[in-house]
Short mmCIF file of C-alpha atoms in Angstrom, two decimals:
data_model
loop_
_atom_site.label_atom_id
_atom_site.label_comp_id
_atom_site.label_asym_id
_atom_site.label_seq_id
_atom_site.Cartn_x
_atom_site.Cartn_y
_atom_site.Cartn_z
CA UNK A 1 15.79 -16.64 9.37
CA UNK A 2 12.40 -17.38 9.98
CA UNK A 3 9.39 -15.44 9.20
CA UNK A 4 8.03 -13.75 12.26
CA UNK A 5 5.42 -11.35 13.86
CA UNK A 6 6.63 -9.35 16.23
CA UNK A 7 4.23 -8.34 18.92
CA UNK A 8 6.77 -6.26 21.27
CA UNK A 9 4.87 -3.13 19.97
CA UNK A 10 0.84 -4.22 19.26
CA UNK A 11 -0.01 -2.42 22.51
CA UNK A 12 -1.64 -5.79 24.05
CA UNK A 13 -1.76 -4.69 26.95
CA UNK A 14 -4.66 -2.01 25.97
CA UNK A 15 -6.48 -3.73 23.90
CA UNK A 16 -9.27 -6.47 25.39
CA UNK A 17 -7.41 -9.49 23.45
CA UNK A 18 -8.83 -11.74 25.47
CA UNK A 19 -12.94 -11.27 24.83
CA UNK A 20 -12.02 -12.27 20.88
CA UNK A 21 -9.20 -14.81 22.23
CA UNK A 22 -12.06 -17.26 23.80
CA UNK A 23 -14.11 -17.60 20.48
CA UNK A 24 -10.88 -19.22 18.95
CA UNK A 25 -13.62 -22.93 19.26
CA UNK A 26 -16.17 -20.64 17.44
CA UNK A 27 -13.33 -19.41 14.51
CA UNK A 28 -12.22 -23.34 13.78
CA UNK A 29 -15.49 -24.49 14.04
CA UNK A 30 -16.61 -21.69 11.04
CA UNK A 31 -13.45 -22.78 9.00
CA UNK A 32 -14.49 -25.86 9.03
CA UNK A 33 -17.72 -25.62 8.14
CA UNK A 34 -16.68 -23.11 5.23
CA UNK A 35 -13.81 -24.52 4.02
CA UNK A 36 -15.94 -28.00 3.60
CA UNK A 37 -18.91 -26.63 1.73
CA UNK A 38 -16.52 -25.26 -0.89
CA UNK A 39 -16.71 -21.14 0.04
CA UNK A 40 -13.99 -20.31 0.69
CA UNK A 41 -11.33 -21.78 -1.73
CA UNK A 42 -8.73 -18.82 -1.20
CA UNK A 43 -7.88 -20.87 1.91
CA UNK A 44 -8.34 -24.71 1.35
CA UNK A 45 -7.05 -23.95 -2.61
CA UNK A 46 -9.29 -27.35 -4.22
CA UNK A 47 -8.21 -25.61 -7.59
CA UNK A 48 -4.43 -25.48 -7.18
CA UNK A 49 -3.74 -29.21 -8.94
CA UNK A 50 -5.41 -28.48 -11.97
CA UNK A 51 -4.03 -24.76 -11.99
CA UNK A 52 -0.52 -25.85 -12.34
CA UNK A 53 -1.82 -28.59 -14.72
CA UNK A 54 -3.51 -26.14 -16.91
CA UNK A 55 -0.64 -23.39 -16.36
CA UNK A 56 1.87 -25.80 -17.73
CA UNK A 57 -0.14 -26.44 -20.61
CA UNK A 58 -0.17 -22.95 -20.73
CA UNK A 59 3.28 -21.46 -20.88
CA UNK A 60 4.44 -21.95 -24.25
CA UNK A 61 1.52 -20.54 -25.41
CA UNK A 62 1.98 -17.31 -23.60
CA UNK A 63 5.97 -17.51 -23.73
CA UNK A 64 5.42 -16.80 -27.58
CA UNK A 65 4.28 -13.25 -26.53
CA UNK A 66 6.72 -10.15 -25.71
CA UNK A 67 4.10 -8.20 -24.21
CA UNK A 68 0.98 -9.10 -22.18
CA UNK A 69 -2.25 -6.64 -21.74
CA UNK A 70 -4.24 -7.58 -18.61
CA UNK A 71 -7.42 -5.95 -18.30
CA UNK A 72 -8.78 -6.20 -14.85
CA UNK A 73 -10.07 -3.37 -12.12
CA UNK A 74 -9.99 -3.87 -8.60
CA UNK A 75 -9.05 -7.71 -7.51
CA UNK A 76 -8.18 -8.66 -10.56
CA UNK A 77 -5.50 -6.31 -11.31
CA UNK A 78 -4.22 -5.41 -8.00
CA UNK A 79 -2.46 -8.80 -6.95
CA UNK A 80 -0.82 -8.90 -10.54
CA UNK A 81 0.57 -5.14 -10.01
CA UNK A 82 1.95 -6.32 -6.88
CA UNK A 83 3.97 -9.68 -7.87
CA UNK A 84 5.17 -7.83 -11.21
CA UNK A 85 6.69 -5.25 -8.89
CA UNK A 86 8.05 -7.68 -6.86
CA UNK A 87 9.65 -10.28 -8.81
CA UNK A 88 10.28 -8.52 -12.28
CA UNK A 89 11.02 -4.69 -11.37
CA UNK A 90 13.25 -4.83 -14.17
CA UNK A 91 10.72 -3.98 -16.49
CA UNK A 92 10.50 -0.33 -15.20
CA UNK A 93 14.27 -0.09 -15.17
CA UNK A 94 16.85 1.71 -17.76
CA UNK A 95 17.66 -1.31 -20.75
CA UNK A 96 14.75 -3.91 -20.29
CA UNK A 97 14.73 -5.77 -23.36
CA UNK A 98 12.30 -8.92 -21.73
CA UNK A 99 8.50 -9.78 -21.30
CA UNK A 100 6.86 -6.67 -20.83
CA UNK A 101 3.44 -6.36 -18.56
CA UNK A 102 0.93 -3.64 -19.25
CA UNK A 103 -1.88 -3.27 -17.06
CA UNK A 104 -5.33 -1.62 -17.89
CA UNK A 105 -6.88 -1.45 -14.87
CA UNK A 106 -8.99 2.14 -14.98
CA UNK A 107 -11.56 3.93 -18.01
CA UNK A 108 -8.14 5.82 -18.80
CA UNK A 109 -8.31 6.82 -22.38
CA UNK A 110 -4.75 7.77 -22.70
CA UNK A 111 -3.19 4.73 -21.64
CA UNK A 112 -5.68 2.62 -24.08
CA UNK A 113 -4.80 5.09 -27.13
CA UNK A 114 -1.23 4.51 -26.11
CA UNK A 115 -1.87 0.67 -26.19
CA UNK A 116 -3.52 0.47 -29.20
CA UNK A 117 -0.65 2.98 -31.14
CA UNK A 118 2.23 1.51 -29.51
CA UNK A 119 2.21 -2.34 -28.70
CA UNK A 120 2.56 -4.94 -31.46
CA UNK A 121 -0.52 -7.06 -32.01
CA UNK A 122 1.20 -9.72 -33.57
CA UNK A 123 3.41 -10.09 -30.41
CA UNK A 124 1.09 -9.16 -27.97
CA UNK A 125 -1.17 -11.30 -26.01
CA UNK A 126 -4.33 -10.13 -24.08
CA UNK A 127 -5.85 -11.09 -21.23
CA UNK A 128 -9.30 -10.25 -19.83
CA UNK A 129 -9.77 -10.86 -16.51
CA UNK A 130 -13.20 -10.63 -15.08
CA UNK A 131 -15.04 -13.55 -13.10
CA UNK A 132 -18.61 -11.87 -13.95
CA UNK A 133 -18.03 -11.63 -17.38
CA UNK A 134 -20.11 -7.74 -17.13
CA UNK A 135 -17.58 -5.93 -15.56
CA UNK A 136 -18.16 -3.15 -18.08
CA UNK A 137 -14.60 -1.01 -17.10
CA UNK A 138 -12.94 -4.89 -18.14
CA UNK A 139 -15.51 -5.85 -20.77
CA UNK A 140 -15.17 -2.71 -22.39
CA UNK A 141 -11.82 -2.45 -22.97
CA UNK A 142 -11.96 -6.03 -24.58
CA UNK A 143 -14.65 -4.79 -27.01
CA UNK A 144 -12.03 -2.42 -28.29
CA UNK A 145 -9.18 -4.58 -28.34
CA UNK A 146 -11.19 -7.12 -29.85
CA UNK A 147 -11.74 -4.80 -32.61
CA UNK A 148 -8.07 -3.76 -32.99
CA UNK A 149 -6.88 -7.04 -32.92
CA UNK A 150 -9.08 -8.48 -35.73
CA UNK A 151 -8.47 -5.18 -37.97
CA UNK A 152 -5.24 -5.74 -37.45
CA UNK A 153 -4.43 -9.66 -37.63
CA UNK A 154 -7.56 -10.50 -39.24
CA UNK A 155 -8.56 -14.16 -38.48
CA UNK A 156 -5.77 -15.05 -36.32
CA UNK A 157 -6.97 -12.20 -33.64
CA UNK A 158 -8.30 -15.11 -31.17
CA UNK A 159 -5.03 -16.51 -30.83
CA UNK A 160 -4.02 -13.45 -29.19
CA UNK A 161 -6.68 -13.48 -26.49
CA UNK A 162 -6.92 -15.30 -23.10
CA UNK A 163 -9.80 -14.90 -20.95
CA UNK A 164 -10.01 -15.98 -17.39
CA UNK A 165 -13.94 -15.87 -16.13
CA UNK A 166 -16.02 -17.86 -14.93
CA UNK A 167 -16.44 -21.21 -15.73
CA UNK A 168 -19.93 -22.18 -17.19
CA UNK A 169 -21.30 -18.47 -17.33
CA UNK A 170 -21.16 -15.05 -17.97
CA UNK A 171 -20.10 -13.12 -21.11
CA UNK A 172 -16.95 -13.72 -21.96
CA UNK A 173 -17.44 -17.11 -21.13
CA UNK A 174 -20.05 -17.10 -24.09
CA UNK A 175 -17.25 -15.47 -26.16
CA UNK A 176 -14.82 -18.31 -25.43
CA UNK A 177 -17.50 -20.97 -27.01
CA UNK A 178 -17.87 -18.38 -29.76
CA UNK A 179 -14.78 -17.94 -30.98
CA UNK A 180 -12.49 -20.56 -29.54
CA UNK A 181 -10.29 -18.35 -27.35
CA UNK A 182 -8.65 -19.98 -24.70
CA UNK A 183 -9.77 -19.32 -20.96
CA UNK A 184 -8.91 -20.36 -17.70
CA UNK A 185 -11.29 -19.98 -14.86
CA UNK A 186 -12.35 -18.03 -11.72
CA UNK A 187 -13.39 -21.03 -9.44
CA UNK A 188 -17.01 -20.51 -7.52
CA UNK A 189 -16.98 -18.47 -4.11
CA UNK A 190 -13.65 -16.92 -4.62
CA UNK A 191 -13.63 -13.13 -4.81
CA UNK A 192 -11.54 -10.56 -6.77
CA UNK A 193 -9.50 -8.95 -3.78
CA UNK A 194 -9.14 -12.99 -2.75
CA UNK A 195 -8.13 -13.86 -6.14
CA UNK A 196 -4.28 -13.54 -6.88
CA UNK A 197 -3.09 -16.88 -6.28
CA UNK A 198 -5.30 -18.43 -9.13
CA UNK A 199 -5.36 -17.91 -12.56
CA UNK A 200 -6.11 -14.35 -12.24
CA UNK A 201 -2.50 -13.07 -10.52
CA UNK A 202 -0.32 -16.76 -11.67
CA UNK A 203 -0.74 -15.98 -15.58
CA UNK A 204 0.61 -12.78 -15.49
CA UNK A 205 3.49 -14.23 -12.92
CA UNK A 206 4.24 -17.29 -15.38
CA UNK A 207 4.01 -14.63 -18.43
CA UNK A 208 7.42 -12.60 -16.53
CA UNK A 209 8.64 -15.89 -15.27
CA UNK A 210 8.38 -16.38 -11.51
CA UNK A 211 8.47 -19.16 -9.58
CA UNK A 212 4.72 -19.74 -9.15
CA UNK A 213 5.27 -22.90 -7.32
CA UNK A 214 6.94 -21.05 -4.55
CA UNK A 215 4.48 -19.02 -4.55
CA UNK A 216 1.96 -21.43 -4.25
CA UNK A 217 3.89 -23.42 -1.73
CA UNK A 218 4.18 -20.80 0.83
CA UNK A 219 0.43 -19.59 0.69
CA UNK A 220 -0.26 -22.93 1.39
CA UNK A 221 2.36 -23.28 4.47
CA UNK A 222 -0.27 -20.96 5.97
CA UNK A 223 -3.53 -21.70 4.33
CA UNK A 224 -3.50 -25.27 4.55
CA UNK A 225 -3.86 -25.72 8.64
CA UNK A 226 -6.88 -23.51 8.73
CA UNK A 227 -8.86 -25.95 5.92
CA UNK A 228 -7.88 -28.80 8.18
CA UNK A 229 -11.53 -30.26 8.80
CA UNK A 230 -9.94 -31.56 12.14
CA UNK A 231 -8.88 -27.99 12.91
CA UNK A 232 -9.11 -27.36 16.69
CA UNK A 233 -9.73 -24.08 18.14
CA UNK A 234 -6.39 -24.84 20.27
CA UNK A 235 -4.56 -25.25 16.93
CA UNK A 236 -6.75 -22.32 15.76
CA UNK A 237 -5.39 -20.05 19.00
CA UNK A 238 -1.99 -20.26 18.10
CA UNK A 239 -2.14 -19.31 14.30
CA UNK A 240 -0.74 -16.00 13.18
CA UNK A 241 -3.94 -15.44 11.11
CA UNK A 242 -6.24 -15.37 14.20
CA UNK A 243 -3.63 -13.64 16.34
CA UNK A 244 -4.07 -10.69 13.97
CA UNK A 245 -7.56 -11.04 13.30
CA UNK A 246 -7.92 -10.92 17.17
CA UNK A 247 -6.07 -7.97 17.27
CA UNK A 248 -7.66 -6.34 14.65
CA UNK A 249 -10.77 -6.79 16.19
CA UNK A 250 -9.79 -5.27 19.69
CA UNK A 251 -8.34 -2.94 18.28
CA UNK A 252 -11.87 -1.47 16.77
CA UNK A 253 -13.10 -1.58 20.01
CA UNK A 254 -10.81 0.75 21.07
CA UNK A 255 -11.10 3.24 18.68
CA UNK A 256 -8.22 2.66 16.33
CA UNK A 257 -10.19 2.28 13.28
CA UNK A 258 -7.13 3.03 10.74
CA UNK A 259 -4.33 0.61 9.60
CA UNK A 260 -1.43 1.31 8.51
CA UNK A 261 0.33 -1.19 5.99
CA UNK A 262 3.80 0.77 6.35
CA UNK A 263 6.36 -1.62 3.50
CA UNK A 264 9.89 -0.90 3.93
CA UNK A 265 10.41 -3.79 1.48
CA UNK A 266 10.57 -1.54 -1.04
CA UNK A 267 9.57 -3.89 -4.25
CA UNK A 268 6.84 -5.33 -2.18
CA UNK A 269 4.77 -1.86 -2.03
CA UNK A 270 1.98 -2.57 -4.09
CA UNK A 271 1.36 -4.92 -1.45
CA UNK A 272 -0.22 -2.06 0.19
CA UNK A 273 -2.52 -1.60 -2.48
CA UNK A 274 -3.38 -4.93 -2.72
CA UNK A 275 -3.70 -4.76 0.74
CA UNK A 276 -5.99 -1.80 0.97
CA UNK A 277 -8.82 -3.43 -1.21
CA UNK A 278 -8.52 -6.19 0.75
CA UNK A 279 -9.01 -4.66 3.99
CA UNK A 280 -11.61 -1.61 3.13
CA UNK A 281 -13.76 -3.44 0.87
CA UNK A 282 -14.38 -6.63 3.33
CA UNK A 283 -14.33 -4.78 6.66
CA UNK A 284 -16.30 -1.68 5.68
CA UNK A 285 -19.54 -2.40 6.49
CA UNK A 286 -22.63 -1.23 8.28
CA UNK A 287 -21.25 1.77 9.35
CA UNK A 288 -18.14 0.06 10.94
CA UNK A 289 -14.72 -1.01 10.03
CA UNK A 290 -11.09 0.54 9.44
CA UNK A 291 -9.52 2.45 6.83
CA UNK A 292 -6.65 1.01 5.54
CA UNK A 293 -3.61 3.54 4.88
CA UNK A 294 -0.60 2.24 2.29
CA UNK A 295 2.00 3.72 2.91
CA UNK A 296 6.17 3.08 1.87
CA UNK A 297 9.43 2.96 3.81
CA UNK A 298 11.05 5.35 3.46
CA UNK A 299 9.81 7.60 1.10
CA UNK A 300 6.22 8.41 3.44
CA UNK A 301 8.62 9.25 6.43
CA UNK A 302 8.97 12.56 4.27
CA UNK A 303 5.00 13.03 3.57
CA UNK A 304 2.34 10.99 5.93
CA UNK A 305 4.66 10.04 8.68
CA UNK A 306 3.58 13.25 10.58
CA UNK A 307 0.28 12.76 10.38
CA UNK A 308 1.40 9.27 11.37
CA UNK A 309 3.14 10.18 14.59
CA UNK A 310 1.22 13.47 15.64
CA UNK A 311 -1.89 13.84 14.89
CA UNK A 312 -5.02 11.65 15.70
CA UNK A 313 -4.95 8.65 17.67
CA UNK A 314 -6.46 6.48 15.81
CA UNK A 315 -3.68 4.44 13.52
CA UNK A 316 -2.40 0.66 14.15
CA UNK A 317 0.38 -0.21 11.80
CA UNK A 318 1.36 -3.42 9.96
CA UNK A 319 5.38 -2.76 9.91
CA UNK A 320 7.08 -4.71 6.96
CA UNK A 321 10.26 -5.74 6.79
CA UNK A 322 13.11 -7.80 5.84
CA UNK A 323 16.83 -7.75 7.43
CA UNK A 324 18.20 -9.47 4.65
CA UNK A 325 17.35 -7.67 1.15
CA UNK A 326 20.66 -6.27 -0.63
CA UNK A 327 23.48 -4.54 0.73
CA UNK A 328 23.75 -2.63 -3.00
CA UNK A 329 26.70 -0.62 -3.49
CA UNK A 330 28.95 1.54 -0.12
CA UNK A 331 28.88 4.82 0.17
CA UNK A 332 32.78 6.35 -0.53
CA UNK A 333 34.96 6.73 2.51
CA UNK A 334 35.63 10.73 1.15
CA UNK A 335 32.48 12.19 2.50
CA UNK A 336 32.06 15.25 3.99
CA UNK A 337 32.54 15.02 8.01
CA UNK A 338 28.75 15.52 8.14
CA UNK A 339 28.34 12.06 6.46
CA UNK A 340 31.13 10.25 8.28
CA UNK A 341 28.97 7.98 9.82
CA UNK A 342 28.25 6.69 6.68
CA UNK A 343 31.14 6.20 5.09
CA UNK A 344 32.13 2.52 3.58
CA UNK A 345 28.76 1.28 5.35
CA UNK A 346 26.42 -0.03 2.43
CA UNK A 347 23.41 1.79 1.18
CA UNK A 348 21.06 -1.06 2.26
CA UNK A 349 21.93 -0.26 5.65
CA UNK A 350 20.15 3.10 5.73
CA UNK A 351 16.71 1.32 4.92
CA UNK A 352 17.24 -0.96 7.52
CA UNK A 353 18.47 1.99 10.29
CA UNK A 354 15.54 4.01 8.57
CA UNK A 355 13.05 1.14 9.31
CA UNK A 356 14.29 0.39 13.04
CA UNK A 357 13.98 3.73 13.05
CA UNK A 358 10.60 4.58 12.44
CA UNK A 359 9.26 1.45 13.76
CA UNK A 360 10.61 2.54 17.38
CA UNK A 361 9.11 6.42 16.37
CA UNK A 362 5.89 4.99 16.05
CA UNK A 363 5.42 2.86 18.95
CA UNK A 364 7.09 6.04 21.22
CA UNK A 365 4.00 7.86 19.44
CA UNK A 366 1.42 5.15 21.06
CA UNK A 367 0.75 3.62 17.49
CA UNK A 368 0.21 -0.25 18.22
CA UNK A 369 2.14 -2.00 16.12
CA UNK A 370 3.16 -5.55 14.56
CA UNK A 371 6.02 -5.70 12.74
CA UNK A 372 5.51 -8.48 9.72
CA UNK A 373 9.47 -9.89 9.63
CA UNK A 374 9.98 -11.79 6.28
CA UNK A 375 12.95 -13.87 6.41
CA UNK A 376 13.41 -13.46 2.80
CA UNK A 377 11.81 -11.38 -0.05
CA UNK A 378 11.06 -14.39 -2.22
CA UNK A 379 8.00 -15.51 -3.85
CA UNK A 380 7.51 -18.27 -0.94
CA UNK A 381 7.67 -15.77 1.34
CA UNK A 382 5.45 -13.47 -0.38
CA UNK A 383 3.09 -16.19 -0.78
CA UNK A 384 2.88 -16.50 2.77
CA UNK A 385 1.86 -12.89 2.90
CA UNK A 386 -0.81 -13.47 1.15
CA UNK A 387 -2.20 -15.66 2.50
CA UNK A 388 -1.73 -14.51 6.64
CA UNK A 389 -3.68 -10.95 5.51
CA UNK A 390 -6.27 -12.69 3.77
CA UNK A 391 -6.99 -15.50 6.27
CA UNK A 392 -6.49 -12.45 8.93
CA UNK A 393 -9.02 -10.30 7.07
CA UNK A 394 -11.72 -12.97 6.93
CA UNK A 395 -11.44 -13.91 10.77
CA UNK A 396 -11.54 -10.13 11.60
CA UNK A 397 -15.06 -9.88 9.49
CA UNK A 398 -16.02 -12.63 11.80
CA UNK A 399 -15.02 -11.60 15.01
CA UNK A 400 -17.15 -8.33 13.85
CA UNK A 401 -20.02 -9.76 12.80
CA UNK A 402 -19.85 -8.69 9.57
CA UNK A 403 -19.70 -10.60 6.00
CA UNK A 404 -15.58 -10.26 4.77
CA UNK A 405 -16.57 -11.71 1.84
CA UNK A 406 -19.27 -9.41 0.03
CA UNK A 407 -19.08 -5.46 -1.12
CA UNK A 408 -22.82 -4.25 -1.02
CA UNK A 409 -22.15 -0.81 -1.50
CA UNK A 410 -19.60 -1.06 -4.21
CA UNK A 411 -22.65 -2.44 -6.15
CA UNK A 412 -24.73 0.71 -6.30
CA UNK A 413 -22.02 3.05 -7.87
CA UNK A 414 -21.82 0.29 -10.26
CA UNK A 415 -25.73 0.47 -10.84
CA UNK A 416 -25.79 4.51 -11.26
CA UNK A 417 -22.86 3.91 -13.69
CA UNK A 418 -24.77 1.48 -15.81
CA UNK A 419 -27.82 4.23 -15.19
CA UNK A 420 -26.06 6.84 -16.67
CA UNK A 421 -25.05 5.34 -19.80
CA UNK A 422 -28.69 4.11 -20.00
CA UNK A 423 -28.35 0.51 -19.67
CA UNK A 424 -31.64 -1.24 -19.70
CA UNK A 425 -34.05 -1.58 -16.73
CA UNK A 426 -32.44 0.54 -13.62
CA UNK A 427 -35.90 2.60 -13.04
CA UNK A 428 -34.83 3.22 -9.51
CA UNK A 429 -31.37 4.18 -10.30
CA UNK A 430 -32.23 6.71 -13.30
CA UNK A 431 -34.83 8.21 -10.99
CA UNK A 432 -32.00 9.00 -8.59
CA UNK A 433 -29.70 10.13 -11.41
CA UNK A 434 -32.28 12.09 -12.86
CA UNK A 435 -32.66 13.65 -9.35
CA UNK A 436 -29.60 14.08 -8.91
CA UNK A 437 -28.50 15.50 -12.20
CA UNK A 438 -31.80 18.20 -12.00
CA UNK A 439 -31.34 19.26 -8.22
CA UNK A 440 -29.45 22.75 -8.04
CA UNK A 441 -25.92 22.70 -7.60
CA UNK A 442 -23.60 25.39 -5.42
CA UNK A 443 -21.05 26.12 -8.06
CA UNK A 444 -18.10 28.24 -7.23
CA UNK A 445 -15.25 29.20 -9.57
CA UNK A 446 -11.63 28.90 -8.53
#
């Protein structure tokens, strides 16, 4: 089976489609200015031959290793989370004896005390992910590891580090020169939440062995046609990507200014946190955008769903699913008569009644809604995925009049951070913190 969108339910018939529908010759004509002048490489990929180049070169190196620490936050965490609980759930399953990922991707003091008592330097391999190089929740985790490592393995503590950062600056770039360790890099213009399928998500994938070529392959199945510089708002028109950035955008318009990413692929969930950086932190701007809402089949029919279905009218939903995952084992034919009807049927066939279901539920409750129908739950298809949203996201920022590709306001929490722990410079900030920190506070015990 293919993989499809189904529109049946996206309430088109509301929405003004066709206002964002005639700038399809204004969309093609951006992509092809952007995709030419190099900024936007999630979509025309210039990087991908020498990735798989320097990824073979790679594996044996990494293969060596039974456990891998990433430390990333945000984008360069998120996509990682996401493939390792799609293509290796094993690892959090009773017996696992392979590769073993471990993510560090918060200031979380437990987990790094745990880290540092309980994983085996000598067969562990970390990897610092941060295209910056100053991301100081990333940077400052490898300070300490850095430390443990050479306390602990003495000389030999650089052959247990990888670094992926930019290429000619930054930090740990400096610290790769320095000390030999080996790096890949964050090519120019391309942004954390844009980030998994380069170095930053695929070295954590080859580390647990998935087929990163499939991956590859399928993100560019949909990527590729929209860094065509002959691309044709006709072409353009008829592309999934715009079709949803379209919708997206008219949906806004009307109000709807929540999405829904409801997975009833169960190992794909931490799409919906991947998802949910992607979407917040390039449409939430200037006072505008939508909220995006995670959310998994079937366990948030028995939390969220209500609020889904009855309260505020504001929700869209991205339904995703896929009619052929496993059957797993039947249910016994000696049920109870209260069970009967599912006697001998096989398990998987309650997700899939439980996601026709809901889908249905949702649409009854005037919730527009495309379904996302994955032919398979492979790492082409997921590729794919990854590439529709983020192409989808981009063209919605458009259509809006907004920038999909920066996070302004992200970068002031960062400031007061840095303000607080009295980095250098920051006179505006530590005025505000000061203020802040001085002004009387309305404390109640409870």
């Amino acid at each position: 089976m293919a993989d499809m969108l189904d529109w049946t339910g996206a309430s088109l018939e509301n929405l003004d489609m066709a206002a964002f529908e005639a700038r399809a010759d204004e969309m093609a004509a951006r992509l092809v200015e952007e995709t030419g002048a190099g900024r936007l490489p999630f979509l025309s990929m210039p990087y991908a031959a020498a990735l798989k180049e320097d990824l073979a070169q790679l594996k044996d190196f990494i293969k060596a290793f039974d456990h891998m620490l990433l430390l990333g936050i945000g984008g360069s965490a998120l996509g990682a989370r996401a493939l390792q609980q799609a293509f290796f759930p094993q690892q959090g399953q009773p017996g696992h004896s392979g590769p073993c990922l471990w993510i560090a991707d918060n200031v979380d003091a437990y987990a790094l005390e745990a880290y540092l008592a309980k994983l085996p330097p000598e067969k562990t391999v970390v990897v610092t992910v941060s295209k910056s190089g100053g991301t100081i929740e990333t940077v400052g985790q490898y300070f300490i590891l850095k430390e443990w490592m050479h306390r602990r393995l003495g000389d030999a503590w650089s052959e247990h580090m990888l670094l992926v950062t930019d290429e000619k600056q930054g930090f740990l770039r400096a610290e790769a020169g320095k000390y030999g360790i080996t790096t890949l890099p964050v090519p120019d213009n391309l942004g954390g939440r844009y980030s998994v399928l380069s170095a930053v998500g695929l070295i954590p994938a080859l580390f647990l062995g998935m087929d990163i070529d499939a991956l590859m392959a399928g993100a560019q199945e949909v990527a590729t046609p929209l860094a065509d510089p002959k691309l044709t708002g006709e072409e353009l028109a008829a592309h999934g990507s715009f079709q949803l950035a379209a919708w997206g955008a008219a949906l806004l318009e009307k109000g709807f200014d929540e999405m829904i990413f409801f997975a009833y692929i169960p190992l794909w969930a931490k799409f919906g946190d991947w998802f949910a950086q992607l979407w917040a932190e390039s449409l939430g701007k200037e006072g505008r955008g939508s909220q995006p809402i995670p959310a998994v089949g079937v366990t948030d029919q028995h939390s969220v769903n209500q609020m889904f279905m009855d309260g505020l009218r504001n929700k869209a939903c991205l339904f995703l699913t896929c009619p052929s995952l496993p059957a797993g084992p039947k249910f016994p034919m000696d049920l109870p008569d209260q069970f009967a009807y599912v006697r001998g049927r096989d398990f998987g066939d309650l997700l899939q009644a439980e996601a026709l279901g809901t889908r249905m539920a949702l649409s009854d409750s005037g919730v527009p809604l495309v379904e996302l129908l994955m032919g398979d739950d492979g790492p082409r298809q997921a590729g794919k995925l990854i590439a529709l949203l983020g192409a989808a996201t981009i063209m919605t920022g458009w259509l809006m009049g907004i920038n999909p590709l920066d996070q302004p306001a992200v970068e002031l929490g960062k400031r007061l951070a840095k303000a607080r722990m009295n980095a250098d410079g920051l006179t505006e900030e530590k005025a505000s913190l000061n203020a802040f920190l001085t002004a009387d506070r309305d404390m109640r015990e409870f």
